[in-house]
CSV table of C-alpha atoms and ligand atoms in Angstrom, one decimal:
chain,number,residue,atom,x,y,z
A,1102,UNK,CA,-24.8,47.8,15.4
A,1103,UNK,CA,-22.9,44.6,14.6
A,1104,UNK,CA,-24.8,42.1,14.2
A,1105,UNK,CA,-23.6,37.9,14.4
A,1106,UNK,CA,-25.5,35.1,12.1
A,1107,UNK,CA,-23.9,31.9,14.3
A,1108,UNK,CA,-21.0,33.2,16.2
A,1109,UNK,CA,-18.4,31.1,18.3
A,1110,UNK,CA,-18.6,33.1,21.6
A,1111,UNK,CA,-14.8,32.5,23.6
A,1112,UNK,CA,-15.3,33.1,27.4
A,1113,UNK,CA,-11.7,33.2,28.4
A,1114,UNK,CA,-12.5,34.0,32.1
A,1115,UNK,CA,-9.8,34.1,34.5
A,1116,UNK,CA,-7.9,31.0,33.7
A,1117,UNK,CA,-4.2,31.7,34.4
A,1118,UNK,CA,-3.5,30.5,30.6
A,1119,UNK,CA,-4.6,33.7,29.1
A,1120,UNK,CA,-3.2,36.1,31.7
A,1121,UNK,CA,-1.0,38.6,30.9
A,1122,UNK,CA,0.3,38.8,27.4
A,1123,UNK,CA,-1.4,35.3,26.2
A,1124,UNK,CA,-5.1,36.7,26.2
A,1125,UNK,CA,-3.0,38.9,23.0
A,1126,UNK,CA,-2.0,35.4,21.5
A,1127,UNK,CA,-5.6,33.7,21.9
A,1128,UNK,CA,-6.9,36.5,20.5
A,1129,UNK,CA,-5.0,36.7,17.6
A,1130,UNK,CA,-5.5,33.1,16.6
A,1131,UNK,CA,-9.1,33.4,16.9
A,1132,UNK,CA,-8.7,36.5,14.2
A,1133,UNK,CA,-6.4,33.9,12.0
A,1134,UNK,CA,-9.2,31.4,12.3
A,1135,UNK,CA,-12.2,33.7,11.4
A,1136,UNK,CA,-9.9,34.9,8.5
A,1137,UNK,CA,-9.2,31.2,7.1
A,1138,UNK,CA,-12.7,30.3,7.8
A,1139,UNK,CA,-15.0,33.3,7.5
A,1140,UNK,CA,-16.1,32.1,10.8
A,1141,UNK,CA,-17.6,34.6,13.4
A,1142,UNK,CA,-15.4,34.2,16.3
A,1143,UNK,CA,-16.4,36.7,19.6
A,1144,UNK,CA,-14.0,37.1,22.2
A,1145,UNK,CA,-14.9,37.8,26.0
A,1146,UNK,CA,-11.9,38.7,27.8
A,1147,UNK,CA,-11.3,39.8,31.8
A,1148,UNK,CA,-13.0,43.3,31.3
A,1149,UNK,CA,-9.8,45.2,32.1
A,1150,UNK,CA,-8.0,44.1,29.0
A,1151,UNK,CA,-11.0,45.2,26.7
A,1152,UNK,CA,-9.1,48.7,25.7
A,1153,UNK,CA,-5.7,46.6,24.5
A,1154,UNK,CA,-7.8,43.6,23.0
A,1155,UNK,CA,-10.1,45.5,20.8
A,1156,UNK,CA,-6.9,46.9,18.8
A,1157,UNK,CA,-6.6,43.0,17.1
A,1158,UNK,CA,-10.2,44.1,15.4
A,1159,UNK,CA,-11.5,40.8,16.2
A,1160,UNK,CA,-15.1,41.2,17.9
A,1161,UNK,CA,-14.8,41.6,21.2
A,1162,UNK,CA,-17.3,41.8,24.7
A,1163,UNK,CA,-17.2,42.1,28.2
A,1164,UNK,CA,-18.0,39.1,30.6
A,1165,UNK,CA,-20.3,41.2,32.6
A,1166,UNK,CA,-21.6,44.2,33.6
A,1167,UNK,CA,-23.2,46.5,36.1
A,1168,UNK,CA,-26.1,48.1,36.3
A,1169,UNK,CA,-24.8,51.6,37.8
A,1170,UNK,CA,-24.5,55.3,36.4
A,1171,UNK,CA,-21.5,56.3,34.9
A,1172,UNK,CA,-19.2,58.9,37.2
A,1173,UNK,CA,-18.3,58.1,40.6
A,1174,UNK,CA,-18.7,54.2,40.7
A,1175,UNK,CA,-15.3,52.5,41.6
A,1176,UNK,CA,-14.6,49.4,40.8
A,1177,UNK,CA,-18.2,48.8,38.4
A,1178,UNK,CA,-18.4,47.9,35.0
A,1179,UNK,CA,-20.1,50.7,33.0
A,1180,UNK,CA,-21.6,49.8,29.3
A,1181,UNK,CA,-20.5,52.9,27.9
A,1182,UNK,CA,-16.8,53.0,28.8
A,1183,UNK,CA,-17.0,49.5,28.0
A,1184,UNK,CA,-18.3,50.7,25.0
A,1185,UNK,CA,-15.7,53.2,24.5
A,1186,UNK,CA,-12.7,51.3,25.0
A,1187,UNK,CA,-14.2,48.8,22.2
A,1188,UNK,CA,-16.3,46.1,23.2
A,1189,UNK,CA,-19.5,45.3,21.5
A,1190,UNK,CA,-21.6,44.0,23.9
A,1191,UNK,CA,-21.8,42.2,26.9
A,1192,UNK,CA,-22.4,38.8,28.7
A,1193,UNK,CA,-24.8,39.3,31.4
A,1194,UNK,CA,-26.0,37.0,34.2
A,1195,UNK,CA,-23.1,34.1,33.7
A,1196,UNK,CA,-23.9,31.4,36.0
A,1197,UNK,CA,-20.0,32.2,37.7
A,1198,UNK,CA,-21.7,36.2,38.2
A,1199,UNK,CA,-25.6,36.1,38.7
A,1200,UNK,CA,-27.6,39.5,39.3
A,1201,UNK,CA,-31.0,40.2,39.8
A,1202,UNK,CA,-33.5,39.5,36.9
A,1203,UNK,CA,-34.7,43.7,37.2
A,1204,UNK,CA,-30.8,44.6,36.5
A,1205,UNK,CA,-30.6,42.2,33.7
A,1206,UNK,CA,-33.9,43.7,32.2
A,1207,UNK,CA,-32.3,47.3,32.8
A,1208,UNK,CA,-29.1,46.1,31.2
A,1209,UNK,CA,-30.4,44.7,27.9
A,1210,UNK,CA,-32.2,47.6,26.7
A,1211,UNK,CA,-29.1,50.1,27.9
A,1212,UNK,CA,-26.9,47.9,25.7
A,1213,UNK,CA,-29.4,47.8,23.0
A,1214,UNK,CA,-29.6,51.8,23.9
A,1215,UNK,CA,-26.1,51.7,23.3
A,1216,UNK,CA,-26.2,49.8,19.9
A,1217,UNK,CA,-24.1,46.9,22.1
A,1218,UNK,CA,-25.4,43.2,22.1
A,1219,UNK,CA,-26.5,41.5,25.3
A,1220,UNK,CA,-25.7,37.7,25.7
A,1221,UNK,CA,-28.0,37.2,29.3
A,1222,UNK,CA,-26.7,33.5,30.4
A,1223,UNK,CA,-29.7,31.2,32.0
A,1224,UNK,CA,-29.1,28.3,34.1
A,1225,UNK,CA,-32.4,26.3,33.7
A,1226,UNK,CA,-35.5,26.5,31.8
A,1227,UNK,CA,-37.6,28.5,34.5
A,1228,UNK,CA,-35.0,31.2,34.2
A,1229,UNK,CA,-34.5,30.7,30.5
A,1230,UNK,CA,-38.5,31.5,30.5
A,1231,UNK,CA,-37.9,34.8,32.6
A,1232,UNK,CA,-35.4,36.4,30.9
A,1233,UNK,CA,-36.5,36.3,27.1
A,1234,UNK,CA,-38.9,38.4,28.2
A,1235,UNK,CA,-36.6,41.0,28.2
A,1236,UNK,CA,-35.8,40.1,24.7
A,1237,UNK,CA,-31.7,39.8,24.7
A,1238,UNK,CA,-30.2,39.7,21.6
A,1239,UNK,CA,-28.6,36.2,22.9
A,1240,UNK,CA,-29.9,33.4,25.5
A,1241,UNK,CA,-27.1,31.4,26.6
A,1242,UNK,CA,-28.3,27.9,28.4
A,1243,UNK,CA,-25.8,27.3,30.5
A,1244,UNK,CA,-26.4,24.2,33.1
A,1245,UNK,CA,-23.6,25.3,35.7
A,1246,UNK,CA,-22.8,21.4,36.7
A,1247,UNK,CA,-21.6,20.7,33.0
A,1248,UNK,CA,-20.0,24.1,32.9
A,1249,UNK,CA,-15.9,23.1,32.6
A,1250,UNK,CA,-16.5,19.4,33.1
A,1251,UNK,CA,-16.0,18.4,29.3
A,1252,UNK,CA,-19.1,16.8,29.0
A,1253,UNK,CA,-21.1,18.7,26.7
A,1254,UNK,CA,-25.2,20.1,27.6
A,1255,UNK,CA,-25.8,19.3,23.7
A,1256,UNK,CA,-25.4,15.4,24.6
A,1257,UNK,CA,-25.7,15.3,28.7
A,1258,UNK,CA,-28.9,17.7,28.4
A,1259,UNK,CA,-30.3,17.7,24.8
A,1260,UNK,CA,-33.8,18.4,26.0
A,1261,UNK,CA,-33.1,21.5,27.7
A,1262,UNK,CA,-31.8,23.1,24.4
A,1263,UNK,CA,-35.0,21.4,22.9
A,1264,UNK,CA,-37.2,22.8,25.1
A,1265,UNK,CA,-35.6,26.2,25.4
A,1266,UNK,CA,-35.5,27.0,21.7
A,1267,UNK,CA,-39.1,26.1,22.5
A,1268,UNK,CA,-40.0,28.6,24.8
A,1269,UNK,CA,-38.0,31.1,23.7
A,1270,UNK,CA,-40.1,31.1,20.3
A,1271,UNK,CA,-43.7,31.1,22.3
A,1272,UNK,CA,-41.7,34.5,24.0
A,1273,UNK,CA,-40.5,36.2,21.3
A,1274,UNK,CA,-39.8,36.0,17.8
A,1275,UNK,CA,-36.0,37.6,18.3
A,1276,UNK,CA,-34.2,36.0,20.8
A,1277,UNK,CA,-31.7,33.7,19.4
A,1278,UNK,CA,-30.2,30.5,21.4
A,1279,UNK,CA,-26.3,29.9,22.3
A,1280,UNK,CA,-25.7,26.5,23.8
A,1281,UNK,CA,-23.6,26.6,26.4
A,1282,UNK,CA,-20.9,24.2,29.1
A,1283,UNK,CA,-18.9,21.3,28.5
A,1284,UNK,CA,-18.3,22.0,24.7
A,1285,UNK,CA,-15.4,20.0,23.8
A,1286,UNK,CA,-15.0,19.4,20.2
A,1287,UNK,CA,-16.9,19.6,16.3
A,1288,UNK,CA,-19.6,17.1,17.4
A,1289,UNK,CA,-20.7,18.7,20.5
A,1290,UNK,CA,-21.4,21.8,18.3
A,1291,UNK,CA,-23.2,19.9,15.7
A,1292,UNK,CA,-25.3,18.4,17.8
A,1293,UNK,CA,-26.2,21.5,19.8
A,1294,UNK,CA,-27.0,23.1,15.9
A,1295,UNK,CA,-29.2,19.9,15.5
A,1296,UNK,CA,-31.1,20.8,18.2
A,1297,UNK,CA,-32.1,24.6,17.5
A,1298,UNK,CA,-29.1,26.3,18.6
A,1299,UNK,CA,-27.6,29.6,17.3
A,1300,UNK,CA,-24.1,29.6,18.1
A,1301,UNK,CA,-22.2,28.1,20.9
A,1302,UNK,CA,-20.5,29.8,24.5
A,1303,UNK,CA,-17.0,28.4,25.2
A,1304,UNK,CA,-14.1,28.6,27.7
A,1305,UNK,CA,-12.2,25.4,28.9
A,1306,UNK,CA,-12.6,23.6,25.8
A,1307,UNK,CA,-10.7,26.0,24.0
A,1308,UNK,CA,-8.6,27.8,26.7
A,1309,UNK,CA,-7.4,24.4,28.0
A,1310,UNK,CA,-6.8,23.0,24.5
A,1311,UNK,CA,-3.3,22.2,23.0
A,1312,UNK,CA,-3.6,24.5,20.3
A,1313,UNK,CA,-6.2,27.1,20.2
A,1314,UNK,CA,-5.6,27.7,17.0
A,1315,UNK,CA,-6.5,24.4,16.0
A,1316,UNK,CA,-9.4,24.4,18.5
A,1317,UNK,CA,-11.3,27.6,17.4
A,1318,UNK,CA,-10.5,26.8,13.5
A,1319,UNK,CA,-12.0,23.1,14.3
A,1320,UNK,CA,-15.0,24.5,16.4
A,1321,UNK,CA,-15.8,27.5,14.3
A,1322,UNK,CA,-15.9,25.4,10.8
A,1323,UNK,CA,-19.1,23.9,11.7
A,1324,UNK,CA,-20.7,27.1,12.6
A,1325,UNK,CA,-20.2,28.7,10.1
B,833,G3P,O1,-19.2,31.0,29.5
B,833,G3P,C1,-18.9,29.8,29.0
B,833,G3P,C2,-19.0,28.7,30.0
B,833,G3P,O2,-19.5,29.0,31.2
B,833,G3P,C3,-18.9,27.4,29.6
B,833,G3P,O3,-17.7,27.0,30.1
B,833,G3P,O4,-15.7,25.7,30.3
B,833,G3P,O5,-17.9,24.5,30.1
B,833,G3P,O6,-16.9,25.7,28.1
B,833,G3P,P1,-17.0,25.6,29.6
């Protein structure tokens, strides 16, 4: 099972930006950046270009996933074909896709079933109490009113990432901390490593950036 020390986590979304043949360039200069950096840089693209993605060998995961058998469910997201076109885990209760806390609990330990890592997003510190229980591999605070605003949760919200890392520790001794929403630039990842966090979740500062390139190499030099 792959395993990730402090990894940059790219949510690209559905932004128009990286539709069609772009989510290929992104991903590519991610790979250049973890290669000129030794960074770990994990890529979360729409699910359907997971098969075509995972060629690049750069880490990749889905944005989400559904708690429902494999065979005859249209339209789902099933862990193991993920799994089998690539991807390496999953996010799983993204503030832009909530499900039920009894699916997330089922979806962790069929990822970890499945030697896949599970990233389970929480909006708030009552949530953020509930789901370490199930002991993901990653907690993602994720406050959705900073979420694409530009105004990072590491400097709008410290004490939530405080307080989390907190609480996740009296919970369990495993799960690990991404901060999440608003990340902009070096600074906001610093300071969200200042307070206890493990890695960072990303989209609109990076996908909306000049040059990702430059972005992801600048974001993922303090991380690693
Ligand atoms: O999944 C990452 C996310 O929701 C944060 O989005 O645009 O604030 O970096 P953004």
């Amino acid at each position: 099972m792959i395993t990730f020390d402090k990894p940059l986590v790219i949510n690209l979304k559905n932004y128009n930006e990286i539709s069609g043949d772009n989510s290929r360039k992104i991903v590519m200069d991610a790979k250049k950046a973890s290669f000129s950096n030794h960074s770990e840089i994990v890529i979360a693209p729409p699910p359907s270009s997971i098969l075509a993605l995972s060629r690049i060998k750069l880490p990749i995961i889905s944005q989400h996933v559904d708690d429902v058998a494999l065979g005859a469910t249209t339209g789902f997201i099933v862990p193991e074909i993920i799994k089998s076109y690539g991807a390496v885990g999953s996010i799983i209760n993204h503030s832009e896709h909530k499900i039920e806390h009894p699916q997330i609990k089922n979806l962790v330990k069929r990822l970890r079933d499945l030697e896949m890592i599970s990233i389970v997003c929480a909006e708030n510190i009552n949530e953020v109490k509930t789901v370490s229980r199930f002991s993901p591999d990653f907690l993602a605070i994720e406050p959705p009113e900073l979420i694409g605003k530009g105004v990072a949760v590491s400097k709008a919200n410290p004490s939530i990432i405080k307080d989390s890392v907190q609480v996740v520790k009296q919970i369990s001794s495993t799960v690990r901390i991404l901060c999440g929403a608003g990340i902009v630039d070096k600074y906001d990842v610093e300071k969200a490593l200042e307070l206890g966090a493990e890695g960072i979740l990303i989209s609109s500062g990076v996908i909306k950036s000049s040059s990702w390139y430059n972005k992801i190499l600048e974001l993922s030099s303090v991380l690693k």
